PDB file of C-alpha atoms in Angstrom:
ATOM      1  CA  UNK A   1       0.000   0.000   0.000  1.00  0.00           C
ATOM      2  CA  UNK A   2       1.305   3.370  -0.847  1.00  0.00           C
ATOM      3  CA  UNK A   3      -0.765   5.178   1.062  1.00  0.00           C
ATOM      4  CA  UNK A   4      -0.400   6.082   5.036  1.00  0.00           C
ATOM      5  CA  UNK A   5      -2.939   4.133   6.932  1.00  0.00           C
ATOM      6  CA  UNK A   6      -1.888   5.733  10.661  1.00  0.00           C
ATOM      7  CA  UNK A   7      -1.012   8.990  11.966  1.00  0.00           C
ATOM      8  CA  UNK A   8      -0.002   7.561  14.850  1.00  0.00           C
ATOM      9  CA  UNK A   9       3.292   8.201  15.865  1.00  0.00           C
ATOM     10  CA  UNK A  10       5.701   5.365  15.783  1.00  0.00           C
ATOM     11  CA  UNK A  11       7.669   4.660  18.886  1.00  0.00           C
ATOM     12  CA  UNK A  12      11.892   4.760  18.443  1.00  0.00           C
ATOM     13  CA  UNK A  13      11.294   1.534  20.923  1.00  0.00           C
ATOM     14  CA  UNK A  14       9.288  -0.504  18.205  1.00  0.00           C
ATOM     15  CA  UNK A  15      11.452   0.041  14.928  1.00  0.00           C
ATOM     16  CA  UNK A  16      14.518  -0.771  17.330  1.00  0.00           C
ATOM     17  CA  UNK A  17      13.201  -3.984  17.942  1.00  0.00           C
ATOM     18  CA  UNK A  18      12.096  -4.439  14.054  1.00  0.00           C
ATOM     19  CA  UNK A  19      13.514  -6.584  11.917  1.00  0.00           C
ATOM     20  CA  UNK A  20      17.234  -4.875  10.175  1.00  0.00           C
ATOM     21  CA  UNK A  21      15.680  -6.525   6.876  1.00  0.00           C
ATOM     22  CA  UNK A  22      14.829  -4.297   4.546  1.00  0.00           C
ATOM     23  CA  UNK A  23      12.815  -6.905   2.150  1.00  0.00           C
ATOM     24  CA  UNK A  24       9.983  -7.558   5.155  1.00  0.00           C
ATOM     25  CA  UNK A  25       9.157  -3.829   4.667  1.00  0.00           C
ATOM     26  CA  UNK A  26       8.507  -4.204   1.250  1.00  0.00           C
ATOM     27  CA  UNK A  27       4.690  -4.433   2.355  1.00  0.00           C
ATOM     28  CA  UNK A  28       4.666  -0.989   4.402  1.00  0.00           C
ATOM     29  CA  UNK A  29       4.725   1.572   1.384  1.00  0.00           C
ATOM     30  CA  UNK A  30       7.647   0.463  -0.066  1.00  0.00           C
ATOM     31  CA  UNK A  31       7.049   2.219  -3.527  1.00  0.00           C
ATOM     32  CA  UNK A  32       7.340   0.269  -6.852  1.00  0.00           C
ATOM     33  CA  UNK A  33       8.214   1.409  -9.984  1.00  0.00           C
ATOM     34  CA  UNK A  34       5.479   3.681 -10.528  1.00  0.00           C
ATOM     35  CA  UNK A  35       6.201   6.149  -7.658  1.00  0.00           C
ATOM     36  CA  UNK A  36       9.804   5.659  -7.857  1.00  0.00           C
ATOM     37  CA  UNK A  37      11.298   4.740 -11.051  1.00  0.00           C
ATOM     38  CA  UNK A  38      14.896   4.933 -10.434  1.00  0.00           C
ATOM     39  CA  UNK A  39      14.530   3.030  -7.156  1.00  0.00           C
ATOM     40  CA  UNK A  40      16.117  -0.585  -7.240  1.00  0.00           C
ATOM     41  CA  UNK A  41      15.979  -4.163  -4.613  1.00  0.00           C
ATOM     42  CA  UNK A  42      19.942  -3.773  -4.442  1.00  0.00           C
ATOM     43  CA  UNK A  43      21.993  -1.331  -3.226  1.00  0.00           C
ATOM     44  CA  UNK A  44      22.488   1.709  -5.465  1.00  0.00           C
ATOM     45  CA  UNK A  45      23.549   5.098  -5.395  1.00  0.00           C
ATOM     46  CA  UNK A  46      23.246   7.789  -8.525  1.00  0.00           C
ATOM     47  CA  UNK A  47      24.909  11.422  -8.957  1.00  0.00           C
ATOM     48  CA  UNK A  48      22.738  14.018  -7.488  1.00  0.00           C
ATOM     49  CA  UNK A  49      20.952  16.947 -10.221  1.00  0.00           C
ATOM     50  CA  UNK A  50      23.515  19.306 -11.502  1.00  0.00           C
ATOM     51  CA  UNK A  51      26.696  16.918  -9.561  1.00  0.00           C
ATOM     52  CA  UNK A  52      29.870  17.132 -11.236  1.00  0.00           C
ATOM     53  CA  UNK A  53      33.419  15.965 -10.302  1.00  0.00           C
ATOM     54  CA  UNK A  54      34.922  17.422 -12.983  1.00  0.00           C
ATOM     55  CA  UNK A  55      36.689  19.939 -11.269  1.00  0.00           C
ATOM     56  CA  UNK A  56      37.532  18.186  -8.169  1.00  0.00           C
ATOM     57  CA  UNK A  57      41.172  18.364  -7.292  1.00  0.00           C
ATOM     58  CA  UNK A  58      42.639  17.219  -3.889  1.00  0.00           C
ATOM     59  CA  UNK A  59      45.227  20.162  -3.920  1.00  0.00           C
ATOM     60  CA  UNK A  60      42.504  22.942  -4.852  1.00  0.00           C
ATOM     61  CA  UNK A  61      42.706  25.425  -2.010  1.00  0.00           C
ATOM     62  CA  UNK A  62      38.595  24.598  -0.974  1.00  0.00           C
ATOM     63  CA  UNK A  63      39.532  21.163  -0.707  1.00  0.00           C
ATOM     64  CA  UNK A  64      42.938  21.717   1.389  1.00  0.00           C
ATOM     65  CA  UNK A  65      40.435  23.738   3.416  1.00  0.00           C
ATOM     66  CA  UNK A  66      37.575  21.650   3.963  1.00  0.00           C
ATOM     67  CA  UNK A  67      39.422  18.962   4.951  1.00  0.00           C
ATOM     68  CA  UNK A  68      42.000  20.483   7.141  1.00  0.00           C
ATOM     69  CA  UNK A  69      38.842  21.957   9.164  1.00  0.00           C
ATOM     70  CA  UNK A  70      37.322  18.388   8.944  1.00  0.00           C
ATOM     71  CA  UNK A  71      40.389  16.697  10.521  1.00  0.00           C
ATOM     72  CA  UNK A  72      40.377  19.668  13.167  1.00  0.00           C
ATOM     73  CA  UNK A  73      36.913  18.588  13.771  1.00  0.00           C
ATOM     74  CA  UNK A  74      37.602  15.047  14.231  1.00  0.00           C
ATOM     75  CA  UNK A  75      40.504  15.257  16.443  1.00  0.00           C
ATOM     76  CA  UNK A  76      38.968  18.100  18.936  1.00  0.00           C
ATOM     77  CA  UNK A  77      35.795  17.136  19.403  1.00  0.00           C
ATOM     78  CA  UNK A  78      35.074  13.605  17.803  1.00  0.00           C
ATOM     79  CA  UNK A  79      37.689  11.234  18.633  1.00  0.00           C
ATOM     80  CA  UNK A  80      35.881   8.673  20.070  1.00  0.00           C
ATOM     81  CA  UNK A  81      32.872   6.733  19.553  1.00  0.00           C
ATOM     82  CA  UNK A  82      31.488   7.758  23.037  1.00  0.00           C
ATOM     83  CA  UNK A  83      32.287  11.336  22.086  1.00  0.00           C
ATOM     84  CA  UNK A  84      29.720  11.008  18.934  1.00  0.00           C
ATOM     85  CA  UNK A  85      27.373   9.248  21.832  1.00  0.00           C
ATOM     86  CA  UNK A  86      27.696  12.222  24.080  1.00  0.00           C
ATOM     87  CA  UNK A  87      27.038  15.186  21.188  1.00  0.00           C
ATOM     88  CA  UNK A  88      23.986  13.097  19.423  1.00  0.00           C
ATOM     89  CA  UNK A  89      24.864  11.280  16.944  1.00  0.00           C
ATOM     90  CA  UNK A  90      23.248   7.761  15.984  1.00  0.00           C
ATOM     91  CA  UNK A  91      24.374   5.403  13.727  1.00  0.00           C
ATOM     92  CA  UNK A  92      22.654   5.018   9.956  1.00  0.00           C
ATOM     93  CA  UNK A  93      21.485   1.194  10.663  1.00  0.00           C
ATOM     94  CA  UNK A  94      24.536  -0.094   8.608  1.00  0.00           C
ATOM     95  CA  UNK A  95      25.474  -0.839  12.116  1.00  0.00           C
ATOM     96  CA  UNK A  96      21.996  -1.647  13.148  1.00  0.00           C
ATOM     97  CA  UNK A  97      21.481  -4.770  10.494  1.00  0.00           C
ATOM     98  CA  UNK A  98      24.744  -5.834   9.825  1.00  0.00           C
ATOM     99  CA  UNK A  99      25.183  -4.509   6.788  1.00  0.00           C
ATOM    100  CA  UNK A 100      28.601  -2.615   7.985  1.00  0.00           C
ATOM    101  CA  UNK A 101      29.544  -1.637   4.557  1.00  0.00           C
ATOM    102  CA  UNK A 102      33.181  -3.180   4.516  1.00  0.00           C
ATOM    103  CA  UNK A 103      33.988  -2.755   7.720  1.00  0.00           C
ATOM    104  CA  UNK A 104      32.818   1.147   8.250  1.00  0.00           C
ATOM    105  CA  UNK A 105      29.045   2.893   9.082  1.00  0.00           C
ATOM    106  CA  UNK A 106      27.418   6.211   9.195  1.00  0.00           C
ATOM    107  CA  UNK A 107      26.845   8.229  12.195  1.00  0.00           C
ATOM    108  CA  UNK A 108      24.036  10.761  11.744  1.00  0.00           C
ATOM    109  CA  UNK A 109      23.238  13.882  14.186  1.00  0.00           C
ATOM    110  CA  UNK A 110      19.880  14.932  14.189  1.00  0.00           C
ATOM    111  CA  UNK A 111      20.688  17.949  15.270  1.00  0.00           C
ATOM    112  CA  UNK A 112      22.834  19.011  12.388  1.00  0.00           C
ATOM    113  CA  UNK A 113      21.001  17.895   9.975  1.00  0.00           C
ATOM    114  CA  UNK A 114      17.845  20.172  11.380  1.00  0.00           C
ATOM    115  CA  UNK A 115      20.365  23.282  11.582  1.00  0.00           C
ATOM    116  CA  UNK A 116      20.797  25.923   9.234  1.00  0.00           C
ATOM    117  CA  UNK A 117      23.979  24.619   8.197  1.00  0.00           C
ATOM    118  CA  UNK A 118      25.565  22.453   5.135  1.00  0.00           C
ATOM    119  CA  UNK A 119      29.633  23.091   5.281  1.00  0.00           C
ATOM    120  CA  UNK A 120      29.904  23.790   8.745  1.00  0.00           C
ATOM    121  CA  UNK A 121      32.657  20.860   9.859  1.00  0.00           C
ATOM    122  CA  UNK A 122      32.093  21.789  13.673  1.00  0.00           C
ATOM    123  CA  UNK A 123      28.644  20.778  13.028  1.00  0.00           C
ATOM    124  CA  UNK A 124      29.263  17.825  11.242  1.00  0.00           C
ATOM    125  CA  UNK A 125      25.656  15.522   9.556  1.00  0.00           C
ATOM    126  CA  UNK A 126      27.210  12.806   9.398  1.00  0.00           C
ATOM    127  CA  UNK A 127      30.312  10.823  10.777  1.00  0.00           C
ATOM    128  CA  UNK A 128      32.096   7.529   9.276  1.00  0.00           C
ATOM    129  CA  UNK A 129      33.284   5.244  11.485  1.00  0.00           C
ATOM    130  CA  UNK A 130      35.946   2.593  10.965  1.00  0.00           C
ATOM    131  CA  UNK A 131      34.009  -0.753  12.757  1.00  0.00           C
ATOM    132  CA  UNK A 132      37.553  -2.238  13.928  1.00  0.00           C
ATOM    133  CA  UNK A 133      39.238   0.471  15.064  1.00  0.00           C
ATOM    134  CA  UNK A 134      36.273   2.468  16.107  1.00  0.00           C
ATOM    135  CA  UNK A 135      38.116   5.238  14.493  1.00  0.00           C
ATOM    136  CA  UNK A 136      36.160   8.493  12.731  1.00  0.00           C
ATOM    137  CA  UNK A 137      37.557   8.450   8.945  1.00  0.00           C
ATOM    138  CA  UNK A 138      35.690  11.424   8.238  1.00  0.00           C
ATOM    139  CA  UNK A 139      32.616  13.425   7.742  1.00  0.00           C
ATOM    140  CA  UNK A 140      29.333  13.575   5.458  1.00  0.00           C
ATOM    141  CA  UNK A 141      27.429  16.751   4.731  1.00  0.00           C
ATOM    142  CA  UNK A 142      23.817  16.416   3.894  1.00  0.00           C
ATOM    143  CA  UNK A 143      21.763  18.560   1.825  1.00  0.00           C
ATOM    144  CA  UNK A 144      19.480  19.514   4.466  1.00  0.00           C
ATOM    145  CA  UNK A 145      18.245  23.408   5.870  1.00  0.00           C
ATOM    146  CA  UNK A 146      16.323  23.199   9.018  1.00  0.00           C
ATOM    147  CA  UNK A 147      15.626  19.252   8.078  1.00  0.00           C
ATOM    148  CA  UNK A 148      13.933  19.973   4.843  1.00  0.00           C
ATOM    149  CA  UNK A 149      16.097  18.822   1.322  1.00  0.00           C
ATOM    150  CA  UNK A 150      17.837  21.264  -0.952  1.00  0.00           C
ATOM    151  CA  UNK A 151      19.671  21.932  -3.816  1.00  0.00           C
ATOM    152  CA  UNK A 152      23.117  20.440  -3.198  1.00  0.00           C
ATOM    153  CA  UNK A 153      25.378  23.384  -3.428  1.00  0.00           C
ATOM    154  CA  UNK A 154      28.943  23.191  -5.189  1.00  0.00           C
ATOM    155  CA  UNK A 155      32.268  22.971  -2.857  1.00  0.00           C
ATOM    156  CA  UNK A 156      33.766  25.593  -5.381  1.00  0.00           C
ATOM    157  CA  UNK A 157      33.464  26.622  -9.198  1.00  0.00           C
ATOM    158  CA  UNK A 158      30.880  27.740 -11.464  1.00  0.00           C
ATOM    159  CA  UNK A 159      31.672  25.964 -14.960  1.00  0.00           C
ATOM    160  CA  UNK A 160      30.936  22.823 -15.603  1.00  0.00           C
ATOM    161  CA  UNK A 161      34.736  22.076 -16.634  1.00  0.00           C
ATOM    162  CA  UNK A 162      36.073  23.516 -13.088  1.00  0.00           C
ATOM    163  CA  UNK A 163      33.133  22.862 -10.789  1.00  0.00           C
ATOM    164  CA  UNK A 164      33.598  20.190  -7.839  1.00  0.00           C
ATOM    165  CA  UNK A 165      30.099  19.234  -6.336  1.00  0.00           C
ATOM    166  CA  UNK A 166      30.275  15.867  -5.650  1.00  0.00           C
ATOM    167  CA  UNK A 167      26.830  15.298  -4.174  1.00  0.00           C
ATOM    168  CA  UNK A 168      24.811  11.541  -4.838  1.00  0.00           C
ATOM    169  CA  UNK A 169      21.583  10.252  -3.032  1.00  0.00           C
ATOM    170  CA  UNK A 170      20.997   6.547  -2.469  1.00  0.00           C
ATOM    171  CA  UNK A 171      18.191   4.692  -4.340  1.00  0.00           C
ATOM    172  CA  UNK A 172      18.730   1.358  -3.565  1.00  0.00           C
ATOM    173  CA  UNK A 173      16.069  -0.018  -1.271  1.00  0.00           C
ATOM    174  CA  UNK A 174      18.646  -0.207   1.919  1.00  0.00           C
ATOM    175  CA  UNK A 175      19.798   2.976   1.860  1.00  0.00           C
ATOM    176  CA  UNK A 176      16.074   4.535   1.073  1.00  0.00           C
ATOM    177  CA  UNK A 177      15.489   1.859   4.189  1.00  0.00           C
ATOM    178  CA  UNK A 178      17.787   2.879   6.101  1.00  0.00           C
ATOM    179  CA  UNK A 179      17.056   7.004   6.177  1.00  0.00           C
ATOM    180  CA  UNK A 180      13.511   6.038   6.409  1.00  0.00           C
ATOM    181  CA  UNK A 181      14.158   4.204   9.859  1.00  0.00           C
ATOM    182  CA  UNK A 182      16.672   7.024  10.946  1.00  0.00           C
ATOM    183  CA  UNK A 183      14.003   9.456  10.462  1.00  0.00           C
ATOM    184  CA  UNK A 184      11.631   7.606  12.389  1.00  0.00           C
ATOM    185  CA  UNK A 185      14.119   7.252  15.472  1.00  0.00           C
ATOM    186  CA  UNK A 186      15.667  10.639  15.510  1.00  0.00           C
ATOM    187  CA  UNK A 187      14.368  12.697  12.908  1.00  0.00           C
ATOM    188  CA  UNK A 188      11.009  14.255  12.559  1.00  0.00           C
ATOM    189  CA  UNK A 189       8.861  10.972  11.474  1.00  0.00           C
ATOM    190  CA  UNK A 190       9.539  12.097   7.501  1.00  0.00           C
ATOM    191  CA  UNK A 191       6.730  10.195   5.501  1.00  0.00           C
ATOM    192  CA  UNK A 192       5.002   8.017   8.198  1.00  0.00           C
ATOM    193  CA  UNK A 193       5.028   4.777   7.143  1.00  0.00           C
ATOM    194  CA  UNK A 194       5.869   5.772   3.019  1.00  0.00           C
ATOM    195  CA  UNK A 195       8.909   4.329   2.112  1.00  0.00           C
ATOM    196  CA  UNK A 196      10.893   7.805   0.653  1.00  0.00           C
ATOM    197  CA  UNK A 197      12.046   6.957  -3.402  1.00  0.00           C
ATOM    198  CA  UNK A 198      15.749   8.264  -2.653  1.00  0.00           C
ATOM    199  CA  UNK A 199      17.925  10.047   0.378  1.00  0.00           C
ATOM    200  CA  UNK A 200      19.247  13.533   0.329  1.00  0.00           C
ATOM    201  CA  UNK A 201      21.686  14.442  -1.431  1.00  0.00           C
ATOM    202  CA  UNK A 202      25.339  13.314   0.546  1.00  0.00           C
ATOM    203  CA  UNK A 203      28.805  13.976   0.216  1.00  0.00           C
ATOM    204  CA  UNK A 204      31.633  12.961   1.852  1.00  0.00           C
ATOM    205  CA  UNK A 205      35.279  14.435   2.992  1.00  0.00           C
ATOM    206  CA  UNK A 206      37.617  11.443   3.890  1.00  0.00           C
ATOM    207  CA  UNK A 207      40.420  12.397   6.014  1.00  0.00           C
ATOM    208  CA  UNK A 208      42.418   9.110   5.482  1.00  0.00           C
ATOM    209  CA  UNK A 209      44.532   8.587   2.424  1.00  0.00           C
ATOM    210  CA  UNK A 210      41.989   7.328  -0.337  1.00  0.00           C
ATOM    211  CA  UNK A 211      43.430   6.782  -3.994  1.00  0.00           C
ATOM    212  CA  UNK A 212      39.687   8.116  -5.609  1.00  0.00           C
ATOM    213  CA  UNK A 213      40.592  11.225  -3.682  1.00  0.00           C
ATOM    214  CA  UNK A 214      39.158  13.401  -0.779  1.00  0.00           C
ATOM    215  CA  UNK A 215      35.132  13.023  -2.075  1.00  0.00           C
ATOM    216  CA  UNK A 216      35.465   9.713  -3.222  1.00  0.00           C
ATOM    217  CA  UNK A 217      32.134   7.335  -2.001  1.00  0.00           C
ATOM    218  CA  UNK A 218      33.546   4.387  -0.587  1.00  0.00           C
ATOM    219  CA  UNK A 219      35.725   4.104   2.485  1.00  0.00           C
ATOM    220  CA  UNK A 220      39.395   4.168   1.840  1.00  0.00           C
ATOM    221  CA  UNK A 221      41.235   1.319   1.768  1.00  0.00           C
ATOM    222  CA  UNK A 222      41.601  -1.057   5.271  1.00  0.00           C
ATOM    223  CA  UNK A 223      45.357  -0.901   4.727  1.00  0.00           C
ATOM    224  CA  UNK A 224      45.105   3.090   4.921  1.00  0.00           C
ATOM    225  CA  UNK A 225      42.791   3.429   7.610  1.00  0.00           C
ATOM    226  CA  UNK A 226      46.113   2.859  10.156  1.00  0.00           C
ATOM    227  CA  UNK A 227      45.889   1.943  13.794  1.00  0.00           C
ATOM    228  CA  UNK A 228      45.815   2.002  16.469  1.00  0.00           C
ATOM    229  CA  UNK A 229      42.495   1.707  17.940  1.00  0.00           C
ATOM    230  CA  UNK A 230      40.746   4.985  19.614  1.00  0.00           C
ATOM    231  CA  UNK A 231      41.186   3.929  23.173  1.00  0.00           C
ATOM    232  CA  UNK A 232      39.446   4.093  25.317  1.00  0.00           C
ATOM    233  CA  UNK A 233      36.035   3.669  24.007  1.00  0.00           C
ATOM    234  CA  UNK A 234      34.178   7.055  25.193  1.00  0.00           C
ATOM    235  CA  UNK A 235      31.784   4.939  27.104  1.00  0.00           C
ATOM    236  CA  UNK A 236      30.980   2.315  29.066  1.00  0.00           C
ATOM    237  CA  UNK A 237      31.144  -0.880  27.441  1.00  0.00           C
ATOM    238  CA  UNK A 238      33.243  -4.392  28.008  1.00  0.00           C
ATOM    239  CA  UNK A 239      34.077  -4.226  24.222  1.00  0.00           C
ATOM    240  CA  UNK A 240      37.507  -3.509  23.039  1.00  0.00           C
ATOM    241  CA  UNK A 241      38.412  -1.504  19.994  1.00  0.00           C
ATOM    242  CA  UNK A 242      40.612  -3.030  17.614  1.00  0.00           C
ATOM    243  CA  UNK A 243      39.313  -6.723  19.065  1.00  0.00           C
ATOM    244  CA  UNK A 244      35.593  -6.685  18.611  1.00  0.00           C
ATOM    245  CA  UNK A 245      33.486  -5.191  15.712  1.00  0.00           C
ATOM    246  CA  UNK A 246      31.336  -2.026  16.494  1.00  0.00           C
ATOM    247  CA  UNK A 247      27.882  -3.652  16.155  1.00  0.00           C
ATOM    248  CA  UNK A 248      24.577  -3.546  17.340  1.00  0.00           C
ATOM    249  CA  UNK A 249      25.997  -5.916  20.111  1.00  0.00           C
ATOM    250  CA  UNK A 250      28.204  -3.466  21.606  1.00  0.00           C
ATOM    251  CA  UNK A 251      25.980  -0.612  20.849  1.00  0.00           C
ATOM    252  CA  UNK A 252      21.990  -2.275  21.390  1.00  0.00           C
ATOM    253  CA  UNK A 253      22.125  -1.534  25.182  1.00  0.00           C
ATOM    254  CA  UNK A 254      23.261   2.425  24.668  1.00  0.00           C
ATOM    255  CA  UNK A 255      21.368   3.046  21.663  1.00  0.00           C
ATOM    256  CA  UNK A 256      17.702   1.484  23.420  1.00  0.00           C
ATOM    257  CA  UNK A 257      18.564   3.973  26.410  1.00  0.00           C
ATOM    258  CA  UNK A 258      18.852   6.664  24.294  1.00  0.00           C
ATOM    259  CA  UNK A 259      15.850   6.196  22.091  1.00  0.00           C
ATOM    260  CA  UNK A 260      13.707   5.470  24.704  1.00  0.00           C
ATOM    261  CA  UNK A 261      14.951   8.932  26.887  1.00  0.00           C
ATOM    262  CA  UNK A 262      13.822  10.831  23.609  1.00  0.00           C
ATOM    263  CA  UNK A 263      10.656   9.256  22.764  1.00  0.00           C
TER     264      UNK A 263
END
């Protein structure tokens, strides 16, 4: 069914303890190919309207920039996992149902996303984490003002032949999934129980050595992600970094207390 059947709100508490598979919520206003055409089973991402990479350099002084204020960012403030905990961020459910995207997920602040702000790397959208080490590899800005989607803005240039805006939104069912159910927990309840056709528009600023450069999509290589782990945790937990894999089994206990304080 495509339409909403409730208002009611849903409690953080019950899509916690929902199933991490995406295909049983096929049935709850999934969308087929009528409402969202692009929108595939599998994972799949796509460039974002008016994206370019064209003019992307990792030497450009925007980029040398951005990332020197993202690795500030990262080393003052969010070293540790407990130190996302603390400020509000949440993981994207890659952690959630196992799907830990080679070995790294997405850490999402609600707050940040609701703000006024796109570039701001103090007030980061969105963290990666490496799952081993437990170790932030670097941030993700989301086209979002005040919660609501915009126009994802270039990182610098205004010809097509020396523009960098490397923006893409995910239409693969588990990443469509996956925003839907972050929404639901920490955001604003988005489209009820209507599963949305794509994400935002995202882009990320890796501040680990990555041969595809400083935007690239993926995670950079495990060999340049380095060690060693970011001890201590941040928080309390019998789980050691660089032994055991940041899951939902090191995280279920903190992440229920959390969600249920806010619901």
């Amino acid at each position: 069914m495509d339409d909403d059947t409730s208002d009611r709100p849903i409690a953080r508490r019950d899509v916690l303890r929902a199933s991490g598979g995406a295909l049983g919520f096929m049935g709850m206003g999934g969308g087929g190919s009528e409402r969202c055409p692009d929108a595939t089973s599998r994972p799949a991402m796509r460039d974002c309207d008016g994206s370019t990479r064209k003019g992307c350099r990792d030497d450009h002084p925007r980029t040398e920039e951005l990332l020197g204020a993202a690795t500030e960012s990262l080393d003052s403030d969010f070293g540790t996992v407990g130190a996302l905990l603390e400020d509000g961020f949440v993981p994207y459910f890659d952690v959630l149902t196992g799907d830990s995207s080679g070995g790294w997920s997405h850490w999402l602040n609600p707050r940040y996303i609701g703000d006024d702000s796109i570039f701001d790397a103090s007030r980061p959208a969105a963290i990666m984490v490496d799952n081993k080490w437990w170790r932030p590899l670097g941030l993700m800005f989301v086209a979002t003002r005040e919660g609501d989607r915009v126009s994802a803005p270039s990182v610098y240039g205004e010809d097509d032949e020396q523009r960098c805006s490397p923006w893409h939104q995910h239409v693969g069912l588990p990443g469509r999934y996956a925003w839907w159910k972050y929404r639901q927990l920490w955001g604003d309840g988005g489209d009820g129980f209507r599963l949305p056709c794509d994400t935002p528009c995202m882009m990320h600023v890796w501040t680990y050595p990555h041969p595809d450069g400083v935007y690239a999509h993926g995670a950079p290589p495990r060999e340049n992600r380095g060690g060693p782990p970011a001890e201590p945790a941040g928080f309390e937990t019998s789980a050691t970094p660089g032994e055991d894999v940041l899951g939902i089994d090191v995280l279920a206990e903190e992440l229920l207390n959390s969600s249920v304080a806010r619901s």
